[in-house]
C-alpha positions as a Python dict, from the first residue, in 0.01 Angstrom:
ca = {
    (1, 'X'): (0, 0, 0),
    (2, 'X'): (20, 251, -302),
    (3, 'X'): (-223, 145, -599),
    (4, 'X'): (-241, 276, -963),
    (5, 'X'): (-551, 327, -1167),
    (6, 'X'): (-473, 298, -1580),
    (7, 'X'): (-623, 595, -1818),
    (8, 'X'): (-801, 498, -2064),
    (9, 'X'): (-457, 684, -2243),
    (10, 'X'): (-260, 388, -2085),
    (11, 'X'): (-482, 157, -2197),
    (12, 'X'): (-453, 263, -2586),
    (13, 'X'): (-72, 233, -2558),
    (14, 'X'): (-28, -102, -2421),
    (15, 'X'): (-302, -211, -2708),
    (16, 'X'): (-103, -78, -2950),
    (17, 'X'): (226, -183, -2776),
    (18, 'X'): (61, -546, -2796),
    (19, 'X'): (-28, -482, -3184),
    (20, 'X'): (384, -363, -3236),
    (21, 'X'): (488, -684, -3080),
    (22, 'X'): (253, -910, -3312),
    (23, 'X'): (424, -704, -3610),
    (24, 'X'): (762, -756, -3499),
    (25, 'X'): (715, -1109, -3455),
    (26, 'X'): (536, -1144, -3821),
    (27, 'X'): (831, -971, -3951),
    (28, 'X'): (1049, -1153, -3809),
    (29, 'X'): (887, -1493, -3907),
    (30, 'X'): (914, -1315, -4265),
    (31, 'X'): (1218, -1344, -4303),
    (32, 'X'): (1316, -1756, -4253),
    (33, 'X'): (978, -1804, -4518),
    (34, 'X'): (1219, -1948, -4852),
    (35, 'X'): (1488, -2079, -4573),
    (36, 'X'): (1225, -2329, -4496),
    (37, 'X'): (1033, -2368, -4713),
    (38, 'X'): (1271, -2605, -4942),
    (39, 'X'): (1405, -2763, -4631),
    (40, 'X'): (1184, -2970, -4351),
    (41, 'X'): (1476, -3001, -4191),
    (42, 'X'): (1496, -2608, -4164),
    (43, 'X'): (1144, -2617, -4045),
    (44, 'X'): (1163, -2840, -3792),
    (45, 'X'): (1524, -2872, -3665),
    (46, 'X'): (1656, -2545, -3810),
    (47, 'X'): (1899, -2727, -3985),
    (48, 'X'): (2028, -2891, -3704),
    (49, 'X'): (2249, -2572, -3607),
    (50, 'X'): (2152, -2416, -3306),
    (51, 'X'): (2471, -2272, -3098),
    (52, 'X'): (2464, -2342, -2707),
    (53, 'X'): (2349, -1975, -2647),
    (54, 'X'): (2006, -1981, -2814),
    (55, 'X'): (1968, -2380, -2720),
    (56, 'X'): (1994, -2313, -2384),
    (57, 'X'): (1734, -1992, -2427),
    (58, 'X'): (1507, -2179, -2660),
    (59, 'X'): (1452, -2459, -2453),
    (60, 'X'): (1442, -2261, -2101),
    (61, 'X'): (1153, -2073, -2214),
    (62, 'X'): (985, -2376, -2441),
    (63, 'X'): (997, -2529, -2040),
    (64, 'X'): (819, -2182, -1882),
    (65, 'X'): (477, -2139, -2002),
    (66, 'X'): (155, -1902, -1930),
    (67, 'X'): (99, -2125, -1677),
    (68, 'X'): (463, -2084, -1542),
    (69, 'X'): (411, -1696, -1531),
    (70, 'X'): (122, -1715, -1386),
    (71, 'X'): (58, -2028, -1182),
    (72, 'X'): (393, -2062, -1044),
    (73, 'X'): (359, -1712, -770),
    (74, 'X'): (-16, -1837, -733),
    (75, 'X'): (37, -2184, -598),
    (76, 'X'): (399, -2053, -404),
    (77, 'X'): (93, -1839, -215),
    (78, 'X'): (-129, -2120, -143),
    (79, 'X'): (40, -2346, -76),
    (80, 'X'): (389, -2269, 43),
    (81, 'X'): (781, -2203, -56),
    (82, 'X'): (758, -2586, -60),
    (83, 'X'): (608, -2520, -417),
    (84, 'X'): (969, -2443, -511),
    (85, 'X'): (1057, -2812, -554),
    (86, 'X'): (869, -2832, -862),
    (87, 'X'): (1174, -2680, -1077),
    (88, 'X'): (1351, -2996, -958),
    (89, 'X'): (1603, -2808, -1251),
    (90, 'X'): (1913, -2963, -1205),
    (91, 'X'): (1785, -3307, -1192),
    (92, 'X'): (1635, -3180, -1524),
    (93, 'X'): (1910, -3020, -1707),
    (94, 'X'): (2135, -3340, -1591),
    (95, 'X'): (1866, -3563, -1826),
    (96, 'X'): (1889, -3395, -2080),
    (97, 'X'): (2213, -3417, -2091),
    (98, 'X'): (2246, -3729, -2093),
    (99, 'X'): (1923, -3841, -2252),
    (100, 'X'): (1955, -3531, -2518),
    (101, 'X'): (2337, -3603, -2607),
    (102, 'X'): (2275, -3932, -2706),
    (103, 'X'): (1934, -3850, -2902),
    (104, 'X'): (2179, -3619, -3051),
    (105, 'X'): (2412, -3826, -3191),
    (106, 'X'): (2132, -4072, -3298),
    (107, 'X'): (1948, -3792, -3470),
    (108, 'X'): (2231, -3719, -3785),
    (109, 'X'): (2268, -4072, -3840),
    (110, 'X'): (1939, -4164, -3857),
    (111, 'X'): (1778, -3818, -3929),
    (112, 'X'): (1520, -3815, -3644),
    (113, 'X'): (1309, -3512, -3581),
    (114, 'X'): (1060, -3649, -3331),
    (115, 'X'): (1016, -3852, -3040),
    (116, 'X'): (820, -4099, -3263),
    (117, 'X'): (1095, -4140, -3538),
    (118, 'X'): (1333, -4296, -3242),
    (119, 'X'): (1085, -4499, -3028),
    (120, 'X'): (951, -4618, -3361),
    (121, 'X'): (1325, -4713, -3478),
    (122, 'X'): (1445, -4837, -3186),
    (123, 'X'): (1158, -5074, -3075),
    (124, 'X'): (1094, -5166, -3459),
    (125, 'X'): (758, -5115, -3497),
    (126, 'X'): (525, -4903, -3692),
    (127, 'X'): (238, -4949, -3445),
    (128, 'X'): (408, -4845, -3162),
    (129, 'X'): (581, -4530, -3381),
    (130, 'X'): (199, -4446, -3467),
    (131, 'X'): (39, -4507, -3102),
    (132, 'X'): (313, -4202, -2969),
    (133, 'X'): (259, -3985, -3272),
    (134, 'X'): (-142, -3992, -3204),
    (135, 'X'): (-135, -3949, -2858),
    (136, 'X'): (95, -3683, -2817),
    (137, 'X'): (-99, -3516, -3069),
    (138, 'X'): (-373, -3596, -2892),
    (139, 'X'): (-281, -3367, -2544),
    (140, 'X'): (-62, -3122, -2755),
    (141, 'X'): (-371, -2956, -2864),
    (142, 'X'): (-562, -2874, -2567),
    (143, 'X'): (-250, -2776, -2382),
    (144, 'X'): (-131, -2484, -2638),
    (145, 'X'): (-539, -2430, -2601),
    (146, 'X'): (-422, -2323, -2241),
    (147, 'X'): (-161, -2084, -2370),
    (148, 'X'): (-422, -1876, -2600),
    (149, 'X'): (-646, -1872, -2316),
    (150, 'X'): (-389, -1733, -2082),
    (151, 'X'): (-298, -1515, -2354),
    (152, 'X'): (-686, -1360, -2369),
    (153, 'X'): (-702, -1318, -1996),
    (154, 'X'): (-395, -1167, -1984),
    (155, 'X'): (-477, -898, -2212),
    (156, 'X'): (-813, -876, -2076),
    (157, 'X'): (-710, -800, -1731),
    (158, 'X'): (-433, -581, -1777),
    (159, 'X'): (-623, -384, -2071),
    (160, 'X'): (-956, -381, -1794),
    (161, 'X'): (-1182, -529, -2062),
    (162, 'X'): (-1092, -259, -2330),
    (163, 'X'): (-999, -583, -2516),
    (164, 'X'): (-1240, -837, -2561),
    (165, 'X'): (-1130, -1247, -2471),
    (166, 'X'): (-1277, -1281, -2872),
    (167, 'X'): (-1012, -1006, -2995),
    (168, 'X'): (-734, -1120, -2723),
    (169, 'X'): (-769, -1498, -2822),
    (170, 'X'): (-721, -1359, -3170),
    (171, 'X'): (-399, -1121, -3152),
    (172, 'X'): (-267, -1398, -2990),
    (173, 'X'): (-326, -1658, -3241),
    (174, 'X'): (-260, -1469, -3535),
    (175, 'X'): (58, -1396, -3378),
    (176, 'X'): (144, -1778, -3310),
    (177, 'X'): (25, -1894, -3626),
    (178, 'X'): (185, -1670, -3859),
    (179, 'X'): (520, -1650, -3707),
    (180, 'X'): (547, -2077, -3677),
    (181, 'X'): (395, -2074, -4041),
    (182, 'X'): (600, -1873, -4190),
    (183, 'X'): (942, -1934, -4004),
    (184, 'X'): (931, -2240, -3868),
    (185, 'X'): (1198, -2403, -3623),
    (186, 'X'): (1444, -2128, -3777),
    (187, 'X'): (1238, -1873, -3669),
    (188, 'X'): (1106, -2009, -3284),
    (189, 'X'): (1480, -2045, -3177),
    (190, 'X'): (1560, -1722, -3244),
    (191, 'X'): (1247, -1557, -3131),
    (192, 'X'): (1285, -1760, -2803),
    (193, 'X'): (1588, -1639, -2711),
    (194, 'X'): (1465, -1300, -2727),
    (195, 'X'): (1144, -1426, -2506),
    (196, 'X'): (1389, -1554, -2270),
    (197, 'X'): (1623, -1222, -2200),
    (198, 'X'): (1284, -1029, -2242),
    (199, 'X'): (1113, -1276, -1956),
    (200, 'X'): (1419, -1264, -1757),
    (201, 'X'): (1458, -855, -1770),
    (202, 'X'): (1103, -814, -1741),
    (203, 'X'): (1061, -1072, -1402),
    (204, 'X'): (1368, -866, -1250),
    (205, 'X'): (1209, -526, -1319),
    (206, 'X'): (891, -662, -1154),
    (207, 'X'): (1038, -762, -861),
    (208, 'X'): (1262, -467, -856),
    (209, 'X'): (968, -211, -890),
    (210, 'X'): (691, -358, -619),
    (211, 'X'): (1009, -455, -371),
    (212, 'X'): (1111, -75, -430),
    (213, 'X'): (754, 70, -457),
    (214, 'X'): (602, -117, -107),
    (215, 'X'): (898, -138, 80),
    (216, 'X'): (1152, 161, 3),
    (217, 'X'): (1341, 124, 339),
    (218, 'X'): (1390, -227, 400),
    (219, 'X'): (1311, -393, 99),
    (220, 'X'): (1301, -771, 65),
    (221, 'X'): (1363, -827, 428),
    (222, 'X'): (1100, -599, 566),
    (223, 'X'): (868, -763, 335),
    (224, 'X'): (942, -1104, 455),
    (225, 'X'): (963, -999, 843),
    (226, 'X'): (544, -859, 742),
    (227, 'X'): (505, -1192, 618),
    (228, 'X'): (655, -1406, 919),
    (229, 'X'): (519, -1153, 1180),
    (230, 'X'): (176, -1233, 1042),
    (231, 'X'): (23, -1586, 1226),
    (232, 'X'): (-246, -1606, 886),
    (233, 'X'): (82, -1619, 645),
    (234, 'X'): (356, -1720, 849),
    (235, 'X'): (317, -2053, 724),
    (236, 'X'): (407, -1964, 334),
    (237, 'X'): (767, -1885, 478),
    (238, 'X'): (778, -2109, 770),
    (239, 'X'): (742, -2452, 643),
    (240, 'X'): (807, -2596, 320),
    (241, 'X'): (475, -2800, 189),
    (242, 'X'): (63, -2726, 108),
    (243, 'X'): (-117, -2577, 367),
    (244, 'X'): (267, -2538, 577),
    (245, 'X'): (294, -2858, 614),
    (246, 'X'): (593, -3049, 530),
    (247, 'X'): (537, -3411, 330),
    (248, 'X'): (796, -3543, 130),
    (249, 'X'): (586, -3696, -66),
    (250, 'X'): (435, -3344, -196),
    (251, 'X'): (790, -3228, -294),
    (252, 'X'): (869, -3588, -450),
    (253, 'X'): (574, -3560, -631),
    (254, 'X'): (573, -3195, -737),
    (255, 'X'): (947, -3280, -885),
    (256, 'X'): (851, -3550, -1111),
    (257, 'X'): (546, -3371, -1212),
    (258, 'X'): (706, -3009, -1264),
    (259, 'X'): (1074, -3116, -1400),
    (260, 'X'): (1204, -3492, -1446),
    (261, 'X'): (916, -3513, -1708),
    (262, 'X'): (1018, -3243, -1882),
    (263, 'X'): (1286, -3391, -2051),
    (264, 'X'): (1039, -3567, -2259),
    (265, 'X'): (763, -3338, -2323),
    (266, 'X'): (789, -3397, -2735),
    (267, 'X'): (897, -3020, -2805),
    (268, 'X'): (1163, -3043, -2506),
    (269, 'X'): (1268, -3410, -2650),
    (270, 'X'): (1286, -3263, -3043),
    (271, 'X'): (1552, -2985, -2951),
    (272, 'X'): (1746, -3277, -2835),
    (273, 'X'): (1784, -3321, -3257),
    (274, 'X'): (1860, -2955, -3317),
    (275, 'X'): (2230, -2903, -3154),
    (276, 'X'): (2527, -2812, -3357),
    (277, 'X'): (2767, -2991, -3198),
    (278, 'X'): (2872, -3181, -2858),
    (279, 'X'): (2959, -2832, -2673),
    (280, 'X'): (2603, -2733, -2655),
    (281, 'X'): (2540, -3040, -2427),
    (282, 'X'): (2816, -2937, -2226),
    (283, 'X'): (2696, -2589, -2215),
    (284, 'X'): (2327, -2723, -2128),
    (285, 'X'): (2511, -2885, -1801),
    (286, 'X'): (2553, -2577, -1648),
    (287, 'X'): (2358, -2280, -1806),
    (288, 'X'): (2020, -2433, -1789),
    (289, 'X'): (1967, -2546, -1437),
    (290, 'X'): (2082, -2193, -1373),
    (291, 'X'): (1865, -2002, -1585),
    (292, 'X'): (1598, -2215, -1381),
    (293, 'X'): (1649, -2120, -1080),
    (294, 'X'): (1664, -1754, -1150),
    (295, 'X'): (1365, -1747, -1344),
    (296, 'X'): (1141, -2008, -1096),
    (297, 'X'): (1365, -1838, -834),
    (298, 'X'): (1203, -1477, -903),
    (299, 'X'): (844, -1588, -946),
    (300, 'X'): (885, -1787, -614),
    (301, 'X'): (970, -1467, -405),
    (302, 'X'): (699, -1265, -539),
    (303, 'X'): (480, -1581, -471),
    (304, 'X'): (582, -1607, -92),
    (305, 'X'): (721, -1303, -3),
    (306, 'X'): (551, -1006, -212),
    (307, 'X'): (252, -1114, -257),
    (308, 'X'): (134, -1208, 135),
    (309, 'X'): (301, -903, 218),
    (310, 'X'): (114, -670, 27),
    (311, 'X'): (-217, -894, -70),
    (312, 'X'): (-202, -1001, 306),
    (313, 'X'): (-377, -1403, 380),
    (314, 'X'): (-630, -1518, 207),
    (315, 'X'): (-662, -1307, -115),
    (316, 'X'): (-988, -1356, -298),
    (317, 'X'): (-848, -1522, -613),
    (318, 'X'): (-526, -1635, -615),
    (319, 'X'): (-489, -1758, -955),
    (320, 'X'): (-462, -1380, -1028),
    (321, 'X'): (-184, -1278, -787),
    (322, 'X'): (64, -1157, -1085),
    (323, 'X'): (-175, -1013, -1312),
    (324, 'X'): (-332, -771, -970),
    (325, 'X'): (39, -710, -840),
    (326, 'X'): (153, -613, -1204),
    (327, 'X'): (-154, -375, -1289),
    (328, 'X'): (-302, -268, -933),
    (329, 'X'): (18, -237, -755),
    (330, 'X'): (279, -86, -1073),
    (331, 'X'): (278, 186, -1265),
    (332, 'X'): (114, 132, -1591),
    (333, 'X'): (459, 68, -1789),
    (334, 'X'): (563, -232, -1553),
    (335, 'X'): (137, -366, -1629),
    (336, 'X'): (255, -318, -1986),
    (337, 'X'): (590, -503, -1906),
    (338, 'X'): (448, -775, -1760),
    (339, 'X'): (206, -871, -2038),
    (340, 'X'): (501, -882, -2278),
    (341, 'X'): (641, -1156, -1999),
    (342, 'X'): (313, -1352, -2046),
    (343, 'X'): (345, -1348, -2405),
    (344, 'X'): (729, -1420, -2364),
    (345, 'X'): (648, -1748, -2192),
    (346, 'X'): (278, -1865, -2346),
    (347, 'X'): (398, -1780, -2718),
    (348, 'X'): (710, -1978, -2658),
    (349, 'X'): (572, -2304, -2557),
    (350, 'X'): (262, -2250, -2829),
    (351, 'X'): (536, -2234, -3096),
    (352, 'X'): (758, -2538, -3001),
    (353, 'X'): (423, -2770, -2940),
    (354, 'X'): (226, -2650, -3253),
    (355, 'X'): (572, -2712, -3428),
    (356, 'X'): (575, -3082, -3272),
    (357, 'X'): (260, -3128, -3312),
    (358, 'X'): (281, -3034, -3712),
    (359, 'X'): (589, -3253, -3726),
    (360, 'X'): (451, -3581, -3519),
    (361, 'X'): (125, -3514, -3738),
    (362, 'X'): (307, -3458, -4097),
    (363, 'X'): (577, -3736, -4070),
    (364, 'X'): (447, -3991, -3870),
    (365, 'X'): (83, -3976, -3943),
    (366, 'X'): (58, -3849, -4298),
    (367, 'X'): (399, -3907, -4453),
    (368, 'X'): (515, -4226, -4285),
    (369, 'X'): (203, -4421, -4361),
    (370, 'X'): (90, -4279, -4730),
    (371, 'X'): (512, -4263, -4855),
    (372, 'X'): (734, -4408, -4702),
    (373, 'X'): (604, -4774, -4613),
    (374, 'X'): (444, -4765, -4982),
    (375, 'X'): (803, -4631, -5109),
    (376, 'X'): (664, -4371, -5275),
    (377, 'X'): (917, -4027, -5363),
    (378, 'X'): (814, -3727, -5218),
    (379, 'X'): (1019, -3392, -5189),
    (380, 'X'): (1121, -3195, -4884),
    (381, 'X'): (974, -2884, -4989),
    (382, 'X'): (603, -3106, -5053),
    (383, 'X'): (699, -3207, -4698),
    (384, 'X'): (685, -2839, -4576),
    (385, 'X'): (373, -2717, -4751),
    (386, 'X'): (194, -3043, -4576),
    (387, 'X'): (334, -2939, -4257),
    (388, 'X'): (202, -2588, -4276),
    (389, 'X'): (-159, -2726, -4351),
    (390, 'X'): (-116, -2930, -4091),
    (391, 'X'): (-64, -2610, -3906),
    (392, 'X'): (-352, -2418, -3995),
    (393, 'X'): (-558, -2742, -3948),
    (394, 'X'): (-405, -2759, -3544),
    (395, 'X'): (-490, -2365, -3542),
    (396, 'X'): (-859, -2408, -3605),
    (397, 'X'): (-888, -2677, -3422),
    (398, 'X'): (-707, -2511, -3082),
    (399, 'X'): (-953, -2173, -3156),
    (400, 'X'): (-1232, -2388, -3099),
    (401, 'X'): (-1108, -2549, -2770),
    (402, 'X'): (-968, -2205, -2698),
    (403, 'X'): (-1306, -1993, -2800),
    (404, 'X'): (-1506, -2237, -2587),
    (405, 'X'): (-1311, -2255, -2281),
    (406, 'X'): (-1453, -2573, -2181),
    (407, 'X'): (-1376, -2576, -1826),
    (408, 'X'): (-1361, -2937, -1854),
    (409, 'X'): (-1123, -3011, -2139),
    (410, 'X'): (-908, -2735, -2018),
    (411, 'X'): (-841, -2905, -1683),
    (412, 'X'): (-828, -3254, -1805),
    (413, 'X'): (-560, -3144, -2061),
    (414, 'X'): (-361, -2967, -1774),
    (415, 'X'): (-366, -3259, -1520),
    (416, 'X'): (-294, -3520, -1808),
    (417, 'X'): (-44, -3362, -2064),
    (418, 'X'): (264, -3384, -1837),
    (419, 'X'): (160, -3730, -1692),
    (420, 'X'): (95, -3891, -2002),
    (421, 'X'): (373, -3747, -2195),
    (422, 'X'): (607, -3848, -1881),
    (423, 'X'): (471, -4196, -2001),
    (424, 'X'): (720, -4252, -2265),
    (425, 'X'): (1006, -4209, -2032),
    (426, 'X'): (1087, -4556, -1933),
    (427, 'X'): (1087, -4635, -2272),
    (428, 'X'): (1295, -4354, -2411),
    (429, 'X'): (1552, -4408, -2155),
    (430, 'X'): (1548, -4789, -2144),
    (431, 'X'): (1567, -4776, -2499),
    (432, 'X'): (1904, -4527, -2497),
    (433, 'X'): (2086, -4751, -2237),
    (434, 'X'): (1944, -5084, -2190),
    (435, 'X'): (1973, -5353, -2453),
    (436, 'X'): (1718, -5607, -2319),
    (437, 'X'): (1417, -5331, -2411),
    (438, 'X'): (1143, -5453, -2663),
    (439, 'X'): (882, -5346, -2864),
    (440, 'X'): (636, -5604, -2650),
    (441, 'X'): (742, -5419, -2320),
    (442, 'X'): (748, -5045, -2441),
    (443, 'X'): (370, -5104, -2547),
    (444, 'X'): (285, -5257, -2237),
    (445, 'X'): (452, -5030, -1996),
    (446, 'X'): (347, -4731, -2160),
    (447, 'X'): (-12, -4835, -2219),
    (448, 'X'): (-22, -4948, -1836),
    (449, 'X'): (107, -4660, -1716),
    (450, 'X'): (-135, -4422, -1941),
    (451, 'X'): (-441, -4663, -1783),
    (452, 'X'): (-328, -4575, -1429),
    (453, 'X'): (-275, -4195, -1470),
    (454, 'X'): (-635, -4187, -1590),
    (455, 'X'): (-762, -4413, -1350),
    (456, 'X'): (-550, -4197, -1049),
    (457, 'X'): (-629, -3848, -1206),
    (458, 'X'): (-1035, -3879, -1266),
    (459, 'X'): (-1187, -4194, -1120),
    (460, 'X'): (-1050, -4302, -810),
    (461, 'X'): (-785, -4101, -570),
    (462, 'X'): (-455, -4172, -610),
    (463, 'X'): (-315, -4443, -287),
    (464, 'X'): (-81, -4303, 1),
    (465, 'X'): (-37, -3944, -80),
    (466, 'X'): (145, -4011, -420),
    (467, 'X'): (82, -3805, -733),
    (468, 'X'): (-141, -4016, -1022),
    (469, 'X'): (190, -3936, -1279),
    (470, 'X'): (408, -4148, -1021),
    (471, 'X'): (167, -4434, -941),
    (472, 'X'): (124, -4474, -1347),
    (473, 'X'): (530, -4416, -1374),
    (474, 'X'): (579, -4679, -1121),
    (475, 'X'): (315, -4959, -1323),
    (476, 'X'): (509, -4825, -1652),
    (477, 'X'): (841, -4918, -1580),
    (478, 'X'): (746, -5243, -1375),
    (479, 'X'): (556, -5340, -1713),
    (480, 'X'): (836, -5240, -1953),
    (481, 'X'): (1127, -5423, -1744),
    (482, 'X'): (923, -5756, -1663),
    (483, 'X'): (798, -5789, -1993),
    (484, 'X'): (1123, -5688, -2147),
    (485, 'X'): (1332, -5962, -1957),
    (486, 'X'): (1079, -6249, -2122),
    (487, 'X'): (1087, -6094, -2465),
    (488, 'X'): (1363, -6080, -2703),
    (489, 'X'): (1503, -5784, -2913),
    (490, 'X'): (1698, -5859, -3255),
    (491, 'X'): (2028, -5817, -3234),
    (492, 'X'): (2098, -5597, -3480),
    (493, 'X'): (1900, -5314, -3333),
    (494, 'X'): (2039, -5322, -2961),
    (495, 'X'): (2431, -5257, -3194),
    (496, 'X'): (2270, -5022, -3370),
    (497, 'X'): (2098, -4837, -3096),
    (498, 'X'): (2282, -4868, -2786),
    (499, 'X'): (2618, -5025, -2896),
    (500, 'X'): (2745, -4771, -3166),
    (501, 'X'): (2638, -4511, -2944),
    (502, 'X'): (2864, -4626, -2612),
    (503, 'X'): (3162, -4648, -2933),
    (504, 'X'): (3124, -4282, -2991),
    (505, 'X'): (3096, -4199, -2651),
    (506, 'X'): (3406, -4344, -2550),
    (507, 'X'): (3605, -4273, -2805),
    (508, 'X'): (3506, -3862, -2758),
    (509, 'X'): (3445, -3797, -3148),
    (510, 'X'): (3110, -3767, -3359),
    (511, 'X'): (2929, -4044, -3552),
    (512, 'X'): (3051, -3960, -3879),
    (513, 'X'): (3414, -3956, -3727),
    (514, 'X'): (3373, -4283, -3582),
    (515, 'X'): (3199, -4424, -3959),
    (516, 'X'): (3500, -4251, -4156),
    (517, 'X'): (3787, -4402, -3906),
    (518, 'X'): (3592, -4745, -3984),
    (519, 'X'): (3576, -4749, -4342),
    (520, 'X'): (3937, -4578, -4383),
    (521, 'X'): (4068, -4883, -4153),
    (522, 'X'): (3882, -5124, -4378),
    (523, 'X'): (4038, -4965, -4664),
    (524, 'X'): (4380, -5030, -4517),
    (525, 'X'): (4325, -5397, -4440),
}
């Protein structure tokens, strides 16, 4: 196989092409500073007014991480094209749909900007508004933690250590924390859309390059008949599961862990608040489980097909498969190219969680409990300048996690973010559709559930082959229902919740259409 060795010359360039990008994306951030600065709406929601185009981008990519870019061809190589089932992406774009549509409409009633404005609403109580808020908090941290350290290898090993982790960490953060500080929600759409064409273009022109590079004569299909003629990596084509061995349980797992929970990961859940009208959920139908699978779809054939092919079984470390494809086996420019995709898909999730995290932090933490309980005035644009101390506050305290790598916090914040933030779930969606859910049986199933994750994840194995995140999904909504049937919910919040919602839904038109037919018939009468 043909290998490259960077110049110190091509070294330089993709340093400074790094430093070019960082400037862009200050600039850029620049310019939505007095749009949201007067406005929290504008900073977190971007004013409610996101077409279906960039929607569709921004949450794609907010979905895709470093870990995505990758993890995602590294564990397709270990473990099999069975991997592939952790997209699960139409099941995932159909929940959103539905779960986001209704969020939606909720939303510019009620003005909610996080999942703890609506489970706090809708289950009436402050406690259980404040337990979310701090415990999504809690995991946001550590997980964007990931990103920057992703980030700083990434540079590291495509730059051969001409970049320090110290200075990579920093490029990246200073490029996070400026652009979400200074743009906000306005900003991170808009950027994200770019991230997504420029992840897209750049994954094609990978695959294009080392498919045309390797194998010039029969391409794909020679690569994959290297593959299946080899007994050592046969398996990664021939059977769909770990180790080439099919269990359903692996895939069932692997799609609740990888996509169904998604849907409520809080920056996923917030964009739900951010469309501009009914046609971006009907957009999001379609468009998003596509822009899935080609993305996943790409990353799983380098995974399975390139990489045995030209790495051959058994490659030293696979948790560097794309980074020693995209710099060993490309010409510097594609190394360079690739790097860009990292940042593509690690800066866009940083941005949406730091931005959730600022927002569950400002309002529900800060604002909620020192304003409005005491019904004390405070103005949007005091509400902005909180939020981007809040910021700075998050930075510091990611920089440390990040700048100490803690093997240990890093993994426990991988295995547990998407589990426990899967955890609110049964009560986001039994709280959207079922009138019988109370406050009593959304603390209890989500509290049970978080116990058994934990329990399943770091003391004791999880029972019969099932993942820890379904066990604890399992206890949550057998909690939440049982509890929920003995319990009662006031009546006024299951019309105002579930009721008015099913109105608007049937009758096709908007909230405010619906309020205005009301009053004008009462006007009548």
């Amino acid at each position: 196989m043909t290998t490259y060795e960077m110049s110190e010359w091509g070294k330089i360039l993709i340093i400074l092409g790094i430093l070019a990008y960082v400037v862009f994306m200050t600039f850029q951030g620049m310019l939505n500073f007095k749009k949201t600065s007067k406005s929290s709406e504008a900073f977190f929601s971007a004013d409610r007014g996101i077409n279906p185009f960039v929607l569709v981008c921004s949450t794609a990519i907010s979905v895709f991480s470093g870990l995505t870019f990758y993890g995602f061809p590294s564990s397709v190589y270990r473990n099999g094209i069975g991997f592939f089932s952790a997209t699960g992406s139409f099941v995932a774009a159909l929940m959103f749909v539905l779960i986001g549509y209704r969020l939606w409409l909720l939303g510019k009633e009620y003005g909610f900007t996080t999942p703890s404005d609506f489970l706090r609403s809708r289950y009436y109580s402050e406690g259980y508004g404040l337990f979310t808020a701090a415990l999504l908090v809690a995991f946001i941290i550590p997980y964007v933690a990931l990103q920057l350290i992703t980030i700083g290898d990434g540079i590291v090993t495509t730059t051969e250590g001409m970049v320090p982790y110290v200075g990579a960490v920093a490029i990246g953060t200073i490029c996070i924390g400026v652009h979400v500080l200074s743009g906000g929600m306005k900003s991170v759409a808009w950027m994200d859309t770019f991230h997504m064409i420029l992840g897209l273009g750049a994954l094609g022109l990978i695959l294009y390059v080392l498919t045309k590079t390797h194998f010039p004569n029969g391409g794909l299909a020679e690569a994959a008949a290297m593959v299946q003629a080899n007994p050592e990596t046969a398996p990664i084509l021939g059977h769909p599961g770990p180790n080439g061995v099919f269990t359903w349980k692996g895939t069932l797992n692997n799609a609740l862990t990888g996509a169904i929970a998604t849907v409520v990961w809080p920056h996923i859940f917030a964009r739900s608040y951010m469309a501009k009208s009914k046609q971006n959920f009907l957009v999001m139908s379609w468009a998003l489980p596509l822009i899935y699978m080609l993305t996943i779809g790409i990353l799983m054939i380098i995974g399975c097909v390139l990489a045995p092919a030209i790495l051959g079984p058994g490659f030293a470390n696979p948790d560097l498969v794309m980074p020693t494809l995209s710099t060993k086996y490309c010409p510097p420019f594609i190394a360079f190219i690739s790097l860009l995709c990292l940042f593509a898909f690690a800066v866009s999730t940083s941005e949406s969680l730091l931005l959730s995290a600022s927002s569950l932090a400002t309002k529900d933490l800060y604002i909620r409990q020192r304003f409005e309980l005491r019904n004390r005035e405070i103005d949007q644009a005091s509400v902005v300048r909180t939020s981007r101390i809040v910021v700075v506050i998050l930075m510091v305290g990611i920089l440390y996690v990040v700048m100490l790598k803690p093997a240990y916090i890093t993994d426990y914040a991988y295995r547990l973010s998407s589990p426990f933030f899967a955890m609110i779930l049964p009560a986001t969606v039994g709280g959207l559709f079922w009138r019988k859910g109370s406050k009593e049986g959304a603390f209890a199933g989500t509290i049970g559930g978080l116990i058994v994750v934990t329990l399943f994840t770091f003391i004791l194995p999880a029972p019969l082959g099932f993942s820890a995140l379904l066990w604890g999904m399992a206890v949550n909504i057998i909690l939440y229902v049982g509890i929920s049937l003995v319990t009662k919910v006031p009546e006024e919040i299951s019309k105002k919740y579930i009721d008015r919602v099913n109105m608007v839904i049937a009758t096709g038109r908007e909230s405010n259409d619906v309020i205005d037919g009301v009053i004008a018939a009462a006007r009548i009468r």
